[in-house]
JSON list of C-alpha atoms in Angstrom, two decimals:
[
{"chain": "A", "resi": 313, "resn": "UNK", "atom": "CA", "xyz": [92.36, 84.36, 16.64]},
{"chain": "A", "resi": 314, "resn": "UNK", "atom": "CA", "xyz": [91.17, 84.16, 13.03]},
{"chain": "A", "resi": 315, "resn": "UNK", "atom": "CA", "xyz": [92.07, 80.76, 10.95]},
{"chain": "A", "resi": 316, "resn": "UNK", "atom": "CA", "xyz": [91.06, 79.41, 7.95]},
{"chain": "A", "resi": 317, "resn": "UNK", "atom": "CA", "xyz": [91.45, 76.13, 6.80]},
{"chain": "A", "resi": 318, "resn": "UNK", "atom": "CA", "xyz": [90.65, 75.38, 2.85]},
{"chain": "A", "resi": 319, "resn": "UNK", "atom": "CA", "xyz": [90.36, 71.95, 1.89]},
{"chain": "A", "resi": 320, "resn": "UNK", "atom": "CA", "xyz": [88.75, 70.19, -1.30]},
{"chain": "A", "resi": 321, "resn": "UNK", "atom": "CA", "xyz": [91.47, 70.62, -3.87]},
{"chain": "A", "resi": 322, "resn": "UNK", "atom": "CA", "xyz": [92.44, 67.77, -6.18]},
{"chain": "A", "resi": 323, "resn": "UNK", "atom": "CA", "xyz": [93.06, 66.66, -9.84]},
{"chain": "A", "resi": 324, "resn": "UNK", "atom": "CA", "xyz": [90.20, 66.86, -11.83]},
{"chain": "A", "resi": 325, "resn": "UNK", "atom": "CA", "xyz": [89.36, 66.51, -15.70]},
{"chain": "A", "resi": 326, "resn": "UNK", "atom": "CA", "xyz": [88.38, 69.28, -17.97]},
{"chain": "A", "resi": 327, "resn": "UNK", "atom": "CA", "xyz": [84.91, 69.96, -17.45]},
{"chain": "A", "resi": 328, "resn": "UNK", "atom": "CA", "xyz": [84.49, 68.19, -14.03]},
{"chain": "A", "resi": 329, "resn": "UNK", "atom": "CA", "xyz": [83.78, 69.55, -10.58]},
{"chain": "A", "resi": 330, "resn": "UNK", "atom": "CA", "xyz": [85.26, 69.91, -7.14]},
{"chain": "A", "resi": 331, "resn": "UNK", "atom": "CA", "xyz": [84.00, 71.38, -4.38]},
{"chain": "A", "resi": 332, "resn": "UNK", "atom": "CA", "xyz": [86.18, 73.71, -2.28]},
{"chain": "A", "resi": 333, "resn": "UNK", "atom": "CA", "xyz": [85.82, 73.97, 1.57]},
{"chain": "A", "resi": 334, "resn": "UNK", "atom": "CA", "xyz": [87.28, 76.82, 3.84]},
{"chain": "A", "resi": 335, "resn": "UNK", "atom": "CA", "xyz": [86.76, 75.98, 7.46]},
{"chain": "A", "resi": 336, "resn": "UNK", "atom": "CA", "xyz": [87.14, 78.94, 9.82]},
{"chain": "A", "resi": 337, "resn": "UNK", "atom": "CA", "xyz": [87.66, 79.69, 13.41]},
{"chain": "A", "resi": 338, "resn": "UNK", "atom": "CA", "xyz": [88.05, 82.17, 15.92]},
{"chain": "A", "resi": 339, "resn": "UNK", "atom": "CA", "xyz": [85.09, 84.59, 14.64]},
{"chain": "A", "resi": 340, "resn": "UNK", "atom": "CA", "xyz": [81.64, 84.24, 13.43]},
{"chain": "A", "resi": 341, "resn": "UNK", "atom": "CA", "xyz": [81.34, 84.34, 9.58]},
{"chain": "A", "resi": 342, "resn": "UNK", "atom": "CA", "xyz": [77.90, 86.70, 10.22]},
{"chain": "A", "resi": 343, "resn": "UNK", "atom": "CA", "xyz": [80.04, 89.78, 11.02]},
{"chain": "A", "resi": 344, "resn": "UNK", "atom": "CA", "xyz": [82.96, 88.95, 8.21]},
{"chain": "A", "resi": 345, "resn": "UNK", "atom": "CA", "xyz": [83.50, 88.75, 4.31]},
{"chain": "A", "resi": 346, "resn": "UNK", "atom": "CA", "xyz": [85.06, 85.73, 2.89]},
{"chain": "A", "resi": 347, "resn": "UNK", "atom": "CA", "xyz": [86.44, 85.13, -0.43]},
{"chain": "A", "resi": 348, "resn": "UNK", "atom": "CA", "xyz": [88.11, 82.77, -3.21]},
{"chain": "A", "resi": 349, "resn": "UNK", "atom": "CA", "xyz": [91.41, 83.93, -4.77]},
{"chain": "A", "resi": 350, "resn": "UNK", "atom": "CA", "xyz": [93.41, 81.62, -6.59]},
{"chain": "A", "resi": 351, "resn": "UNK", "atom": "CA", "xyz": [97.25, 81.91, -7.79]},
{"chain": "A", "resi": 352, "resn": "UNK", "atom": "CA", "xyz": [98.72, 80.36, -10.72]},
{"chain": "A", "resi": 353, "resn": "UNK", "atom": "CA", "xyz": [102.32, 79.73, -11.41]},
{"chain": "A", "resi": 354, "resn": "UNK", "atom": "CA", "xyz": [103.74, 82.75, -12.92]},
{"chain": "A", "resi": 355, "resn": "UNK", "atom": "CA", "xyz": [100.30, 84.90, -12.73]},
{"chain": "A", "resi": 356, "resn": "UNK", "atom": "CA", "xyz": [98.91, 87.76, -10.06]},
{"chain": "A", "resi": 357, "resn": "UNK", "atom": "CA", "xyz": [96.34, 86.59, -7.55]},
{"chain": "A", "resi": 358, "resn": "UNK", "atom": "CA", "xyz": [93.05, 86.61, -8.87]},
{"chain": "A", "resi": 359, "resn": "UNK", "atom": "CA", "xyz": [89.62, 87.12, -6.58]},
{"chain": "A", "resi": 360, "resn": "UNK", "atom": "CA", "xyz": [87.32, 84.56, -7.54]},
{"chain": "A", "resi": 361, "resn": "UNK", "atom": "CA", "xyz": [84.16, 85.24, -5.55]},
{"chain": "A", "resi": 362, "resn": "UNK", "atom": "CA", "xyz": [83.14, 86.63, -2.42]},
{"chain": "A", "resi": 363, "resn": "UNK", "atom": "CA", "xyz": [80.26, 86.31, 0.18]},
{"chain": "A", "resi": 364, "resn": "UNK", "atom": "CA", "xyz": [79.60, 88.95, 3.01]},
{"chain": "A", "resi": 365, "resn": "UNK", "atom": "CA", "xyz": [77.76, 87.89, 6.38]},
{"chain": "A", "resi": 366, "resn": "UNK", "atom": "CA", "xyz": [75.96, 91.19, 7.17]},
{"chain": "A", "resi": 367, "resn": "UNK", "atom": "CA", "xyz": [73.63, 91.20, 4.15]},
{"chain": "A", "resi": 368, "resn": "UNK", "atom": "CA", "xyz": [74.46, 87.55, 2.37]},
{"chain": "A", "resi": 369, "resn": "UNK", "atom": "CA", "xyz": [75.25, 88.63, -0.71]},
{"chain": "A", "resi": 370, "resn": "UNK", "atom": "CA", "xyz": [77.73, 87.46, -3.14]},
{"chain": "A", "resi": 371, "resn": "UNK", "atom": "CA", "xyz": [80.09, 88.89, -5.57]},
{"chain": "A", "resi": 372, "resn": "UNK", "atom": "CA", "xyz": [81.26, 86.46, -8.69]},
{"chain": "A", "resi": 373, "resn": "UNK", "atom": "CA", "xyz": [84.53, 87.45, -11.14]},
{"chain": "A", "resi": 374, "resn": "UNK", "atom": "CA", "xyz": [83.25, 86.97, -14.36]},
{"chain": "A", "resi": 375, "resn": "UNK", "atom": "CA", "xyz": [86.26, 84.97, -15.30]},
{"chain": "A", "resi": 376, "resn": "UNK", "atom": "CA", "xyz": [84.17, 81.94, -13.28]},
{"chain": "A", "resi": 377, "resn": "UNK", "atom": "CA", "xyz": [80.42, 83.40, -13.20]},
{"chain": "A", "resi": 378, "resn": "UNK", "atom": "CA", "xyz": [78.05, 80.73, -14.33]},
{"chain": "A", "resi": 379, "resn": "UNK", "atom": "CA", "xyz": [80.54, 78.19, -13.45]},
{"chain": "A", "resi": 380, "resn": "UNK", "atom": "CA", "xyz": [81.62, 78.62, -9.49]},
{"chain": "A", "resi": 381, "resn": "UNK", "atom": "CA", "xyz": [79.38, 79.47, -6.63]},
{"chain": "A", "resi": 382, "resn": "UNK", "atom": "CA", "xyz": [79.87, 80.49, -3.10]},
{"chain": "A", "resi": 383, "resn": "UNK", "atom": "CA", "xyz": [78.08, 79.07, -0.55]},
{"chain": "A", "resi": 384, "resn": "UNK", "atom": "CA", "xyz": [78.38, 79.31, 3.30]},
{"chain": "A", "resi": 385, "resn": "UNK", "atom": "CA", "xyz": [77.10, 77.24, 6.19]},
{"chain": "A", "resi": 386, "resn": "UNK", "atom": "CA", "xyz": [76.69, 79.11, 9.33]},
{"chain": "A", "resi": 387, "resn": "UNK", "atom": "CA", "xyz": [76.14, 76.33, 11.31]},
{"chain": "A", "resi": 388, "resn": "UNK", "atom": "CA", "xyz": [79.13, 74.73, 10.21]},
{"chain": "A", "resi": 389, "resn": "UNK", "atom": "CA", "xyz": [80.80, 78.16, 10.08]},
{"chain": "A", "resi": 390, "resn": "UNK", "atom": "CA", "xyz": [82.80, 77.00, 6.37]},
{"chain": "A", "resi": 391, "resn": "UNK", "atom": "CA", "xyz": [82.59, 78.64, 3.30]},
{"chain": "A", "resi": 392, "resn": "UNK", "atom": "CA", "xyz": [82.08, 76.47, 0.02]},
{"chain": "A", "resi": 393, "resn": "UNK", "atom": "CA", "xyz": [83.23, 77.18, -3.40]},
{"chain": "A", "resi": 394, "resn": "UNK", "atom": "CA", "xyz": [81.51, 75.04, -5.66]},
{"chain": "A", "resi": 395, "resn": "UNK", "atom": "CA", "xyz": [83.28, 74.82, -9.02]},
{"chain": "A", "resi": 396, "resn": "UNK", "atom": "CA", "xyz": [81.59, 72.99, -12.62]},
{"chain": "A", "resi": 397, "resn": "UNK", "atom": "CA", "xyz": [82.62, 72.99, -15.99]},
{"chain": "A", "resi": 398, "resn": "UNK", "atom": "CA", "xyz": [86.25, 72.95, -14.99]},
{"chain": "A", "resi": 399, "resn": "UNK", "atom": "CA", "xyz": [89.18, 73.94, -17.56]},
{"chain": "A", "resi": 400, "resn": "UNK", "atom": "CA", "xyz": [92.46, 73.80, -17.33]},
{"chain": "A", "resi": 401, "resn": "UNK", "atom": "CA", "xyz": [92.82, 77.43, -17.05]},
{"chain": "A", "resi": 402, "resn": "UNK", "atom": "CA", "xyz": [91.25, 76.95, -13.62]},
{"chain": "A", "resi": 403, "resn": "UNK", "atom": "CA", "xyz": [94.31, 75.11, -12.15]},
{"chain": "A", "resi": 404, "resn": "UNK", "atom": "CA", "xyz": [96.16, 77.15, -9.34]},
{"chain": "A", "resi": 405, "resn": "UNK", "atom": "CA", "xyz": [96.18, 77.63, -5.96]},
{"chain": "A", "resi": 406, "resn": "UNK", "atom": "CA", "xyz": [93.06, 78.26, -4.27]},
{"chain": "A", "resi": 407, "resn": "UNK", "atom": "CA", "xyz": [92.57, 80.58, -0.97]},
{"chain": "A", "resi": 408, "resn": "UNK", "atom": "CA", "xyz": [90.37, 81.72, 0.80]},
{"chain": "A", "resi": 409, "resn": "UNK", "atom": "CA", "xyz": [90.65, 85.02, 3.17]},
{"chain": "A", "resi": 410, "resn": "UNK", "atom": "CA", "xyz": [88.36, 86.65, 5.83]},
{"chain": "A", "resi": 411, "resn": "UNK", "atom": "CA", "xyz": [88.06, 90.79, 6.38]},
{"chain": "A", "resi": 412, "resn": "UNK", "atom": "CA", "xyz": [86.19, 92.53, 8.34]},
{"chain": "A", "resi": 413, "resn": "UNK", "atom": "CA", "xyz": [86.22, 95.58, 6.19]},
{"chain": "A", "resi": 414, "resn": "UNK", "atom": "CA", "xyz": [84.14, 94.55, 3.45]},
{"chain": "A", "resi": 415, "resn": "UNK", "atom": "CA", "xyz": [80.65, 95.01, 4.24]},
{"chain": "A", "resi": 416, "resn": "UNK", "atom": "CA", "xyz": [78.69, 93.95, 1.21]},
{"chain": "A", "resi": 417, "resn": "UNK", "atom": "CA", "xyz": [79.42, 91.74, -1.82]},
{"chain": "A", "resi": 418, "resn": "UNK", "atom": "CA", "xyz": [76.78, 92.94, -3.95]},
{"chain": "A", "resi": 419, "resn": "UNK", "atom": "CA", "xyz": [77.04, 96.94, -3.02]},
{"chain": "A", "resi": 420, "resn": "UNK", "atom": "CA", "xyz": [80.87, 96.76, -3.09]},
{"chain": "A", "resi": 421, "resn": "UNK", "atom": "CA", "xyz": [80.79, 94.58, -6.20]},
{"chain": "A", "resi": 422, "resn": "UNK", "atom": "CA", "xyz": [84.91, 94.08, -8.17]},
{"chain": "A", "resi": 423, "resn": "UNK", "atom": "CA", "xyz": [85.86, 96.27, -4.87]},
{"chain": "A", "resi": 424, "resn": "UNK", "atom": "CA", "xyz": [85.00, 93.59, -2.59]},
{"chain": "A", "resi": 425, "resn": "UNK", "atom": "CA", "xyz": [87.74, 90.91, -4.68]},
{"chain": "A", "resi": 426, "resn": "UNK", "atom": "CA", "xyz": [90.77, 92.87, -4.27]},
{"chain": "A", "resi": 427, "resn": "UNK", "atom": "CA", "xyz": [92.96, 91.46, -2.15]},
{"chain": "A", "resi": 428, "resn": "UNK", "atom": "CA", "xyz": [94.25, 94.43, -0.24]},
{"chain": "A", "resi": 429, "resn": "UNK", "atom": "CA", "xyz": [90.92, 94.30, 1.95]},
{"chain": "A", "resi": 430, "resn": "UNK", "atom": "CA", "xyz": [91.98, 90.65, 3.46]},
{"chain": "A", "resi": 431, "resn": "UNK", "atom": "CA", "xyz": [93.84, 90.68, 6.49]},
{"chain": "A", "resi": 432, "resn": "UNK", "atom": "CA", "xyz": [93.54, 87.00, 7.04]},
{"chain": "A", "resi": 433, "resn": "UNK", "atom": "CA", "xyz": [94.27, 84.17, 4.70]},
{"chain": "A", "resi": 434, "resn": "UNK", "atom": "CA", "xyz": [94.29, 80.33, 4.84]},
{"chain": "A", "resi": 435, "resn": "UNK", "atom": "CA", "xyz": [97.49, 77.85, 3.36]},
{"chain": "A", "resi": 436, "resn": "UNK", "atom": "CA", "xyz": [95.75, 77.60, 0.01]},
{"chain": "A", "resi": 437, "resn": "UNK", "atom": "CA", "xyz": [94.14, 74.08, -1.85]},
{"chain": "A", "resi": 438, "resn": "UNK", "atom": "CA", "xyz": [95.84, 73.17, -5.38]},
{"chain": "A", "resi": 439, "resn": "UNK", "atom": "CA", "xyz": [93.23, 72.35, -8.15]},
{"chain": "A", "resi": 440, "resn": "UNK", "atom": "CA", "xyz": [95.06, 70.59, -11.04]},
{"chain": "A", "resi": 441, "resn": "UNK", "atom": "CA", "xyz": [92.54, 70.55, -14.10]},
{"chain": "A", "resi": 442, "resn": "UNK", "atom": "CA", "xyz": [94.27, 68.04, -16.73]},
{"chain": "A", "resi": 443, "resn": "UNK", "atom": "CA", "xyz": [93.40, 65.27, -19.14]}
]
């Protein structure tokens, strides 16, 4: 059974960093695609970034490019968002979400962020960016 488990999420300061962590079970990242989505009060869901096993390659919004990066850890078998330069635009609910439909990040580019490809999703990780 799939399961994710995001953790890292705090209150940060503009312009600091946090370091998101989605811990997953039940399947081998190698044959799946994980992503970042985050949800703010009042706004759609938003793909952040994603990272596909079969070819590790990555996919970036460029709402965040230059400033988040996904990582993964096979050993470990967690994905890691690693967010700098934080603003307080950033705050929402973070998730992360497994498929096994999308193949590769970097071929399937924006198409790899919508949602609609995600089958399984983990409880989300609130990042509060305030002064």
């Amino acid at each position: 059974q799939v399961h994710l488990v995001e953790s890292g999420g705090g209150l940060v300061q503009p312009g600091g960093s946090l370091r998101l962590s989605c811990a997953a079970s039940g399947f081998t990242l190698d044959a799946y695609a994980i992503a970042w989505f985050r949800q703010a009060p009042g706004k759609e869901r938003e793909g952040i970034s994603c990272i596909t096993g079969s070819d590790s390659t990555t996919y970036t919004a460029g709402s965040v490019k230059g400033r988040f990066t996904i990582s993964v850890d096979n050993a470990k078998n967690t994905v890691y968002l690693q967010m700098d330069s934080l603003k307080p635009e950033d705050t929402a609910l973070y998730f992360c979400a497994a498929s096994n439909r999308v193949t590769s990040a970097q071929h399937m580019g924006v198409i790899s962020l919508l949602s609609g490809w995600y089958d399984n999703w983990g409880q989300g990780t609130q990042v509060t960016v305030s002064s």
